[in-house]
Short mmCIF file of C-alpha atoms in Angstrom, two decimals:
data_model
loop_
_atom_site.label_atom_id
_atom_site.label_comp_id
_atom_site.label_asym_id
_atom_site.label_seq_id
_atom_site.Cartn_x
_atom_site.Cartn_y
_atom_site.Cartn_z
CA MET A 1196 -8.70 162.74 146.85
CA GLN A 1197 -10.92 159.72 144.83
CA PRO A 1198 -10.05 158.20 141.64
CA LEU A 1199 -12.65 159.87 139.80
CA SER A 1200 -12.08 162.91 141.27
CA ARG A 1201 -8.10 163.33 140.92
CA ARG A 1202 -9.15 162.22 137.11
CA VAL A 1203 -11.70 165.04 136.59
CA ARG A 1204 -8.90 167.68 137.95
CA ASP A 1205 -6.00 166.18 135.81
CA ALA A 1206 -8.33 166.10 132.72
CA ARG A 1207 -9.26 169.74 133.38
CA GLU A 1208 -5.65 170.87 133.95
CA LYS A 1209 -4.32 169.20 130.35
CA ALA A 1210 -7.23 170.95 128.98
CA GLY A 1211 -6.54 174.52 129.84
CA LEU A 1212 -9.45 175.59 131.62
CA SER A 1213 -9.93 176.68 134.57
CA GLN A 1214 -13.08 174.80 137.22
CA GLY A 1215 -15.57 178.10 136.68
CA GLU A 1216 -14.98 177.29 132.78
CA LEU A 1217 -15.43 173.53 133.01
CA ALA A 1218 -18.49 174.00 134.78
CA ARG A 1219 -20.17 176.45 132.52
CA ALA A 1220 -19.46 174.65 129.35
CA ALA A 1221 -20.53 171.22 131.20
CA GLY A 1222 -24.13 173.21 131.93
CA VAL A 1223 -23.68 172.75 136.02
CA HIS A 1224 -23.12 174.83 138.45
CA PRO A 1225 -20.31 177.36 138.99
CA THR A 1226 -19.29 175.72 142.38
CA TYR A 1227 -19.92 172.13 141.44
CA ILE A 1228 -16.63 170.89 139.89
CA SER A 1229 -14.59 172.20 143.04
CA HIS A 1230 -16.63 170.04 145.08
CA VAL A 1231 -16.26 166.95 142.60
CA GLU A 1232 -12.99 167.48 142.88
CA ARG A 1233 -12.26 167.86 146.59
CA GLY A 1234 -14.47 164.30 146.26
CA THR A 1235 -17.20 165.85 148.38
CA ARG A 1236 -19.99 165.85 145.25
CA THR A 1237 -20.18 162.95 142.68
CA LEU A 1238 -21.10 163.25 138.95
CA GLY A 1239 -24.37 161.75 138.05
CA PRO A 1240 -24.70 159.91 134.91
CA ASP A 1241 -25.59 163.06 132.50
CA SER A 1242 -23.50 165.28 134.25
CA LEU A 1243 -20.73 162.43 133.85
CA ALA A 1244 -21.34 162.70 130.23
CA ARG A 1245 -21.30 166.23 129.67
CA VAL A 1246 -18.07 167.13 132.03
CA ALA A 1247 -16.40 164.11 130.01
CA ASP A 1248 -17.41 165.54 126.51
CA VAL A 1249 -15.90 168.99 127.59
CA LEU A 1250 -12.67 167.59 128.86
CA GLY A 1251 -12.25 165.84 125.58
CA VAL A 1252 -12.43 162.20 127.24
CA PRO A 1253 -14.21 159.25 127.19
CA VAL A 1254 -16.81 158.31 130.21
CA ALA A 1255 -14.89 155.18 130.78
CA TYR A 1256 -11.53 157.49 131.46
CA LEU A 1257 -13.12 158.92 134.35
CA VAL A 1258 -15.01 156.22 135.85
CA ASP A 1259 -12.04 153.57 135.60
CA GLY A 1260 -9.15 155.10 134.62
CA GLU A 1261 -6.29 153.20 132.44
CA ARG A 1262 -7.85 150.05 133.82
CA ALA A 1263 -10.65 150.16 131.78
CA PRO A 1264 -10.76 147.66 128.66
CA GLU A 1265 -10.08 150.12 125.98
CA TYR A 1266 -6.89 151.31 127.60
CA ARG A 1267 -5.50 147.70 128.33
CA SER A 1268 -6.06 147.09 125.01
CA ALA A 1269 -4.01 150.10 123.97
CA GLU A 1270 -1.47 149.66 126.13
CA SER A 1271 -0.92 145.84 124.82
CA ALA A 1272 -0.89 147.03 121.50
CA ILE A 1273 2.27 149.35 122.28
CA VAL A 1274 3.77 146.92 124.31
CA GLU A 1275 3.70 144.39 121.67
CA ALA A 1276 4.79 146.68 118.62
CA ARG A 1277 8.05 147.64 121.45
CA ARG A 1278 8.68 143.94 120.78
CA LEU A 1279 8.22 144.05 117.33
CA SER A 1280 10.49 146.53 117.03
CA ARG A 1281 13.29 145.18 118.72
CA MET A 1282 13.19 142.08 116.50
CA GLY A 1283 13.61 144.11 113.41
CA SER A 1284 10.01 143.97 112.66
CA ALA A 1285 9.08 147.48 112.08
CA LYS A 1286 6.25 146.90 109.78
CA ASP A 1287 4.65 144.61 111.91
CA ALA A 1288 4.95 146.81 114.66
CA ALA A 1289 3.15 149.60 112.54
CA GLU A 1290 0.11 147.01 111.63
CA VAL A 1291 -0.32 146.55 115.11
CA LEU A 1292 -0.59 150.13 116.26
CA ALA A 1293 -2.57 151.00 113.18
CA GLY A 1294 -5.12 148.13 114.11
CA ALA A 1295 -5.69 149.91 117.80
CA ASP A 1296 -8.88 151.42 118.49
CA VAL A 1297 -8.24 154.54 120.18
CA SER A 1298 -11.96 156.08 119.59
CA GLY A 1299 -12.84 155.06 123.61
CA LEU A 1300 -9.19 156.81 124.62
CA ASP A 1301 -8.76 160.36 125.84
CA VAL A 1302 -6.85 162.48 123.87
CA ASP A 1303 -3.43 162.32 125.62
CA ALA A 1304 -3.64 158.30 125.80
CA ALA A 1305 -4.77 158.37 121.75
CA ALA A 1306 -2.07 160.88 120.80
CA ARG A 1307 0.59 157.87 122.59
CA VAL A 1308 -0.65 155.34 120.50
CA GLY A 1309 -0.42 157.58 117.16
CA LEU A 1310 3.06 159.08 117.97
CA ALA A 1311 3.97 155.35 118.61
CA HIS A 1312 2.58 154.45 115.25
CA ALA A 1313 4.33 157.33 113.33
CA GLU A 1314 7.65 156.44 114.99
CA ALA A 1315 7.07 152.60 113.50
CA LEU A 1316 6.33 153.83 110.05
CA ASP A 1317 9.46 156.13 110.22
CA VAL A 1318 11.39 153.27 111.11
CA ALA A 1319 10.10 150.84 108.22
CA GLY A 1320 10.98 153.71 105.82
CA ASP A 1321 7.14 155.09 105.20
CA LEU A 1322 7.58 158.74 105.82
CA GLU A 1323 4.85 159.51 104.37
CA GLY A 1324 2.78 157.10 106.38
CA SER A 1325 4.14 158.60 109.27
CA VAL A 1326 3.40 162.35 108.58
CA ASP A 1327 -0.52 161.32 107.77
CA VAL A 1328 -0.21 160.00 111.18
CA LEU A 1329 1.26 162.67 113.07
CA GLU A 1330 -1.34 164.91 110.98
CA GLY A 1331 -3.90 163.50 112.64
CA VAL A 1332 -2.05 163.12 116.28
CA CYS A 1333 -1.50 167.15 115.87
CA ALA A 1334 -4.84 167.84 114.66
CA ARG A 1335 -6.39 166.11 117.69
CA LEU A 1336 -4.08 167.58 120.26
CA ILE A 1337 -4.64 171.02 119.03
CA GLU A 1338 -8.50 170.81 119.43
CA GLY A 1339 -8.02 169.19 122.93
CA ARG A 1340 -5.50 172.24 123.42
CA ARG A 1341 -2.52 170.15 124.25
CA TYR A 1342 -0.62 172.92 122.29
CA THR A 1343 3.00 171.89 124.14
CA GLN A 1344 2.42 168.33 122.69
CA ALA A 1345 1.08 169.37 119.43
CA ALA A 1346 4.20 171.22 118.81
CA TYR A 1347 5.88 168.06 119.38
CA ALA A 1348 4.22 166.25 117.37
CA ALA A 1349 4.10 169.07 114.44
CA MET A 1350 8.13 169.12 115.07
CA ARG A 1351 7.63 165.22 113.99
CA ILE A 1352 5.80 165.94 110.84
CA VAL A 1353 8.55 168.69 109.76
CA MET A 1354 11.60 166.32 110.36
CA ALA A 1355 9.67 163.57 108.35
CA LEU A 1356 9.14 165.75 105.60
CA THR A 1357 12.63 167.26 105.51
CA GLU A 1358 14.10 163.45 105.65
CA VAL A 1359 12.10 162.41 103.22
CA GLY A 1360 12.84 165.48 100.75
CA ASP A 1361 9.89 167.48 100.33
CA LEU A 1362 11.50 170.64 101.18
CA GLN A 1363 8.65 173.30 100.10
CA ARG A 1364 6.06 171.25 102.20
CA ALA A 1365 8.33 171.21 105.33
CA VAL A 1366 8.68 174.81 105.29
CA THR A 1367 5.05 175.71 104.81
CA ARG A 1368 3.84 173.39 107.19
CA GLY A 1369 5.97 174.23 110.10
CA GLU A 1370 5.26 177.58 109.74
CA GLU A 1371 1.08 176.93 109.41
CA LEU A 1372 1.30 174.41 112.44
CA LEU A 1373 3.70 177.11 114.42
CA ALA A 1374 0.72 179.66 113.79
CA LEU A 1375 -2.10 177.69 115.29
CA LEU A 1376 -0.14 177.74 118.36
CA PRO A 1377 -1.14 180.09 121.10
CA ALA A 1378 1.16 183.36 122.39
CA SER A 1379 1.12 181.22 125.93
CA VAL A 1380 3.16 178.25 124.53
CA ALA A 1381 5.78 180.16 122.67
CA GLY A 1382 8.63 180.26 125.16
CA SER A 1383 8.05 176.48 125.89
CA ASP A 1384 10.81 173.52 125.27
CA GLU A 1385 8.27 171.75 122.45
CA VAL A 1386 7.63 175.26 120.82
CA VAL A 1387 11.17 176.40 120.33
CA ARG A 1388 12.13 172.88 118.86
CA LEU A 1389 9.72 173.01 116.78
CA GLU A 1390 10.59 176.30 115.05
CA SER A 1391 14.42 175.10 115.49
CA THR A 1392 13.36 172.24 113.13
CA ILE A 1393 11.53 174.66 110.86
CA ILE A 1394 15.18 176.60 110.70
CA TRP A 1395 16.91 173.64 109.62
CA ALA A 1396 14.16 172.76 106.60
CA TYR A 1397 15.16 176.30 105.81
CA VAL A 1398 18.46 175.50 105.17
CA ALA A 1399 17.87 171.83 103.65
CA ARG A 1400 16.04 173.70 100.92
CA GLY A 1401 18.86 176.30 100.29
CA ASP A 1402 17.77 179.53 102.24
CA THR A 1403 20.80 179.57 104.90
CA THR A 1404 21.10 183.35 104.93
CA TYR A 1405 17.44 183.58 106.19
CA ALA A 1406 17.80 180.39 108.34
CA ARG A 1407 20.88 181.70 110.25
CA PHE A 1408 19.48 185.44 110.70
CA ARG A 1409 16.04 183.85 112.29
CA GLY A 1410 18.16 181.41 114.24
CA ARG A 1411 20.17 184.18 115.76
CA GLN A 1412 16.89 185.90 116.62
CA LEU A 1413 15.43 182.82 118.10
CA LEU A 1414 18.76 182.16 120.45
CA ALA A 1415 18.41 185.67 121.64
CA HIS A 1416 14.40 185.40 122.60
CA THR A 1417 15.50 181.64 124.32
CA ARG A 1418 17.91 182.61 125.80
CA GLU A 1419 16.13 185.39 127.58
CA HIS A 1420 12.82 183.68 128.07
CA GLY A 1421 13.46 179.74 127.48
CA SER A 1422 15.01 176.94 129.57
CA ALA A 1423 18.33 175.54 129.28
CA ARG A 1424 17.09 172.49 127.38
CA ALA A 1425 15.26 175.01 124.73
CA VAL A 1426 18.30 177.19 124.52
CA SER A 1427 20.46 173.46 123.55
CA SER A 1428 17.79 172.96 121.39
CA VAL A 1429 18.57 176.12 119.05
CA HIS A 1430 22.59 175.75 119.31
CA TRP A 1431 21.85 172.24 118.27
CA ASN A 1432 19.98 173.83 114.91
CA LEU A 1433 22.18 176.52 114.45
CA ALA A 1434 25.12 174.05 114.07
CA PHE A 1435 23.19 172.82 111.10
CA VAL A 1436 23.26 175.99 109.61
CA ASP A 1437 26.88 176.71 110.13
CA ASP A 1438 27.63 172.86 108.61
CA ALA A 1439 25.34 173.98 105.18
CA LEU A 1440 27.26 177.21 105.36
CA ALA A 1441 30.79 174.56 104.87
CA ASP A 1442 31.92 176.28 108.15
CA PRO A 1443 32.46 173.03 110.65
CA ASP A 1444 34.28 174.93 113.02
CA ALA A 1445 32.02 177.06 113.82
CA ALA A 1446 29.50 174.44 113.99
CA LEU A 1447 31.25 172.43 116.41
CA VAL A 1448 30.87 175.77 118.71
CA HIS A 1449 27.06 175.48 118.51
CA LEU A 1450 26.93 171.68 119.08
CA GLU A 1451 29.37 171.77 122.32
CA ALA A 1452 27.37 174.55 123.55
CA ALA A 1453 24.12 172.30 122.72
CA MET A 1454 25.67 169.28 124.53
CA ALA A 1455 26.80 171.88 127.54
CA LEU A 1456 23.15 172.86 128.43
CA ALA A 1457 22.06 169.32 127.65
CA GLY A 1458 22.66 167.78 130.94
CA ALA A 1459 24.83 164.76 131.62
CA ASP A 1460 22.27 161.81 131.81
CA GLU A 1461 23.13 159.55 128.87
CA ILE A 1462 19.61 157.84 128.84
CA ASP A 1463 17.94 161.15 127.67
CA ARG A 1464 18.29 160.98 124.19
CA ASP A 1465 19.33 164.00 123.28
CA LEU A 1466 22.39 164.23 124.25
CA PRO A 1467 23.62 161.06 122.85
CA ARG A 1468 22.43 162.36 119.64
CA LEU A 1469 24.14 165.53 120.15
CA ARG A 1470 27.45 162.92 120.12
CA LEU A 1471 26.30 161.49 117.04
CA ASP A 1472 26.11 164.75 115.44
CA ARG A 1473 29.46 166.14 116.96
CA ALA A 1474 31.09 162.91 116.07
CA PHE A 1475 29.92 163.57 112.47
CA LEU A 1476 31.56 167.14 112.40
CA LEU A 1477 34.88 165.75 113.65
CA VAL A 1478 35.45 163.80 110.94
CA THR A 1479 34.56 166.87 108.63
CA VAL A 1480 37.07 169.30 110.20
CA ASP A 1481 39.86 170.51 108.62
CA PRO A 1482 42.01 168.76 110.03
CA PRO A 1483 39.61 165.99 110.85
CA ARG A 1484 39.76 164.30 114.16
CA PRO A 1485 38.80 160.96 113.97
CA THR A 1486 40.02 159.15 117.10
CA GLU A 1487 37.81 161.79 119.12
CA ALA A 1488 35.01 161.22 116.70
CA LEU A 1489 35.05 157.62 117.56
CA ALA A 1490 35.13 158.30 121.06
CA GLU A 1491 32.11 160.12 121.03
CA LEU A 1492 30.49 157.07 119.01
CA ASP A 1493 31.26 155.09 121.66
CA ALA A 1494 29.92 157.14 124.51
CA ALA A 1495 26.80 157.24 122.92
CA GLN A 1496 26.33 153.81 121.28
CA THR A 1497 24.67 152.20 124.45
CA ALA A 1498 22.00 154.83 124.40
CA LEU A 1499 21.26 155.10 121.36
CA GLU A 1500 20.72 151.58 121.22
CA ILE A 1501 18.05 151.78 124.20
CA GLY A 1502 16.57 154.43 121.62
CA GLU A 1503 16.12 151.79 119.39
CA SER A 1504 16.16 153.98 116.46
CA GLN A 1505 17.12 152.04 113.18
CA ILE A 1506 18.18 155.77 111.63
CA GLU A 1507 20.76 156.60 114.63
CA LEU A 1508 22.44 153.36 114.81
CA ALA A 1509 22.89 153.66 110.97
CA ARG A 1510 23.99 156.99 111.12
CA VAL A 1511 26.44 155.91 113.89
CA GLU A 1512 28.04 153.09 111.79
CA SER A 1513 28.47 155.43 108.61
CA VAL A 1514 29.99 157.76 110.84
CA ARG A 1515 32.25 155.23 112.20
CA SER A 1516 33.17 153.94 108.83
CA ARG A 1517 34.58 157.75 107.84
CA ALA A 1518 36.37 157.94 110.86
CA TRP A 1519 38.16 154.46 110.19
CA LEU A 1520 39.21 155.34 106.73
CA LEU A 1521 40.77 158.73 107.83
CA LEU A 1522 42.65 156.48 110.18
CA ASP A 1523 44.03 154.70 107.08
CA GLU A 1524 41.78 151.50 108.23
CA PRO A 1525 39.18 150.67 105.05
CA GLY A 1526 38.83 146.86 106.03
CA ALA A 1527 37.22 148.29 109.24
CA ALA A 1528 35.31 151.48 107.38
CA GLN A 1529 34.11 148.75 104.79
CA ARG A 1530 32.53 146.27 107.64
CA HIS A 1531 30.50 149.40 109.51
CA ALA A 1532 29.53 151.03 106.25
CA ALA A 1533 28.15 147.78 105.43
CA ALA A 1534 26.54 147.50 108.32
CA ALA A 1535 24.55 151.25 107.71
CA VAL A 1536 23.87 149.99 104.20
CA GLU A 1537 22.05 146.54 105.91
CA LEU A 1538 20.36 148.74 108.46
CA LEU A 1539 18.50 151.21 106.00
CA ARG A 1540 17.44 148.71 103.42
CA ASP A 1541 14.00 149.57 103.57
CA GLY A 1542 12.57 152.97 102.73
CA VAL A 1543 14.33 155.92 100.53
CA ARG A 1544 16.63 158.64 103.16
CA ARG A 1545 19.33 160.52 102.63
CA ASP A 1546 21.40 158.50 105.32
CA ALA A 1547 20.84 155.41 103.02
CA ALA A 1548 22.48 157.55 100.36
CA ALA A 1549 25.05 158.75 102.41
CA ALA A 1550 25.77 154.80 103.90
CA HIS A 1551 26.35 153.51 100.45
CA GLU A 1552 28.76 156.59 99.73
CA ALA A 1553 30.85 155.67 103.03
CA LEU A 1554 30.54 152.16 101.63
CA GLY A 1555 31.86 153.09 98.15
CA ASP A 1556 34.71 155.03 99.63
CA ALA A 1557 35.53 152.14 101.55
CA LEU A 1558 36.01 149.86 98.58
CA LEU A 1559 37.76 152.68 96.70
CA ALA A 1560 40.33 152.89 99.36
CA GLN A 1561 40.79 149.14 98.88
CA SER A 1562 41.24 149.64 94.83
CA ALA A 1563 38.23 147.83 94.44
CA ARG A 1564 36.41 149.86 91.51
CA THR A 1565 34.04 147.86 89.84
CA GLU A 1566 32.59 147.78 93.41
CA ALA A 1567 32.84 151.13 94.69
CA VAL A 1568 31.18 152.58 91.31
CA LYS A 1569 28.20 150.24 91.91
CA GLU A 1570 27.69 151.65 95.26
CA TYR A 1571 27.90 155.04 93.75
CA ARG A 1572 25.22 154.36 91.81
CA SER A 1573 23.22 152.93 94.29
CA ALA A 1574 23.49 156.09 96.05
CA ALA A 1575 22.79 158.02 92.89
CA GLU A 1576 19.67 156.04 92.57
CA LEU A 1577 18.19 156.65 96.43
CA LEU A 1578 19.08 160.62 95.59
CA ASP A 1579 16.94 160.56 92.52
CA MET A 1580 14.06 159.87 94.61
CA ILE A 1581 14.63 162.86 96.59
CA ALA A 1582 13.34 166.32 96.20
CA SER A 1583 16.09 169.10 95.20
CA GLY A 1584 17.55 171.44 97.56
CA ARG A 1585 20.72 172.66 98.50
CA SER A 1586 21.59 169.16 100.69
CA ALA A 1587 20.47 166.96 97.94
CA ALA A 1588 22.75 169.25 95.58
CA THR A 1589 25.98 168.81 97.98
CA LEU A 1590 25.22 165.07 97.95
CA TRP A 1591 24.91 165.26 94.32
CA ARG A 1592 28.27 166.75 93.89
CA ARG A 1593 30.24 164.30 95.99
CA ILE A 1594 28.68 161.63 93.97
CA GLY A 1595 29.93 162.90 91.13
CA ASP A 1596 33.34 163.29 92.21
CA ARG A 1597 33.46 159.85 93.53
CA LEU A 1598 32.04 158.43 90.21
CA ARG A 1599 34.56 160.35 88.48
CA VAL A 1600 37.53 159.15 90.80
CA ALA A 1601 36.18 155.74 90.39
CA GLY A 1602 36.48 155.69 86.69
CA ASP A 1603 32.94 155.49 85.96
CA ALA A 1604 31.54 156.24 82.34
CA ASP A 1605 31.38 159.97 81.69
CA GLU A 1606 28.21 160.18 80.91
CA ARG A 1607 27.56 159.00 84.60
CA VAL A 1608 29.66 161.63 85.72
CA VAL A 1609 28.23 164.21 84.04
CA GLU A 1610 24.59 163.01 84.64
CA ALA A 1611 25.71 163.29 88.74
CA TYR A 1612 26.90 166.74 88.23
CA GLY A 1613 24.08 168.05 86.16
CA ARG A 1614 21.76 166.93 88.91
CA ALA A 1615 23.76 168.59 91.50
CA LEU A 1616 23.54 172.13 89.45
CA ALA A 1617 19.74 171.02 88.53
CA ALA A 1618 18.89 170.16 92.28
CA ALA A 1619 20.63 173.95 93.32
CA GLY A 1620 18.21 175.35 90.94
CA ILE A 1621 20.66 176.03 88.01
CA ARG A 1622 19.96 175.16 84.51
CA GLY A 1623 22.66 174.68 81.80
CA ALA A 1624 24.87 172.38 79.90
CA VAL A 1625 27.82 170.57 82.20
CA PRO A 1626 31.47 170.85 80.89
CA LEU A 1627 33.01 167.41 81.17
CA PRO A 1628 35.34 167.51 84.11
CA PRO A 1629 38.76 166.25 83.57
CA ARG A 1630 40.16 163.16 84.84
CA ARG A 1631 43.29 162.72 87.14
#
């Protein structure tokens, strides 16, 4: 098959068009596209332009493929951005990708640049900027009928909005984007993962009963119609639901089911992230299992480092800190928590608040009360920039508990408890908590 023939066929299949549909839309004879794809006919300049327009790809792509200058330039930008990210310069990486010209690229290549740009902005702490880029990518993918890829971009939008604390928008936008996808892709891995992520946004917003009900419905449907990977994704998100309902043991059951279905390839990004989440649950169950948690983190570490996500690496450090503190090693706990704080020094995140909280706990265990209070206050300042919701209320309550134990001023303690109530949607005066 000639290169042009192959590229026409590949672009047509990605666009979800039959040969006849493409021929009619491009204004050529119904059998013409069949001849072109077999290499027995070629496309003249006018026909080539019309076919490219229908397929949503530039003429340069059909003629030269990824050897075209526009494609080489975009690939160079992605490579340079990866280099900068590995050096810890996510902001510079985002600037490089922002300057990449995608106007001459097909929808798939342009989406690849956009997703890399969104990831760089995410790592740099600009979650709102990441959402803006993802919205554009998602719109172009839907317009180009790349529905499963659009579902992936939509999932990233919901994740980013949940992370930044814009929970109402996360739920609303997630449902809107889900409704735009046709029934033909409803059982695909990407769409199931999108719906699972929307369920988690409901949890973060405090709608845990509904989230559990919808999650169980999705699990039953996916077991019947979806792949093992899709079923794993639903179990994974149901683990978060149970954890939010203060049932870490049930959460572990779901997470272990997800791990069993995820496969054994440590390079697959899902399995190391599942190990990270299992490690987190292992330090929260009663009784806690810190040694097992550390073993899970060791198993996940290399793959997470390959993934180069500072957020996930910071979570590893925070969970390590928790585990070492449970093992009565506050010095080690302090080192790992400080590493987490450093990794998340840019941007506003719940993970950054949790890292400061872990550092405060390690310092308090060493009787460094003044330093511990400073870290708890840093966590509170970060929480102050995050929207309300169940998870924010839980974090505020924990900060209040820790400020009280560390001996901070009563006004600070009461303020933290008041913020917890407000985040949960409860208004009213907060009585002064007794000291121990």
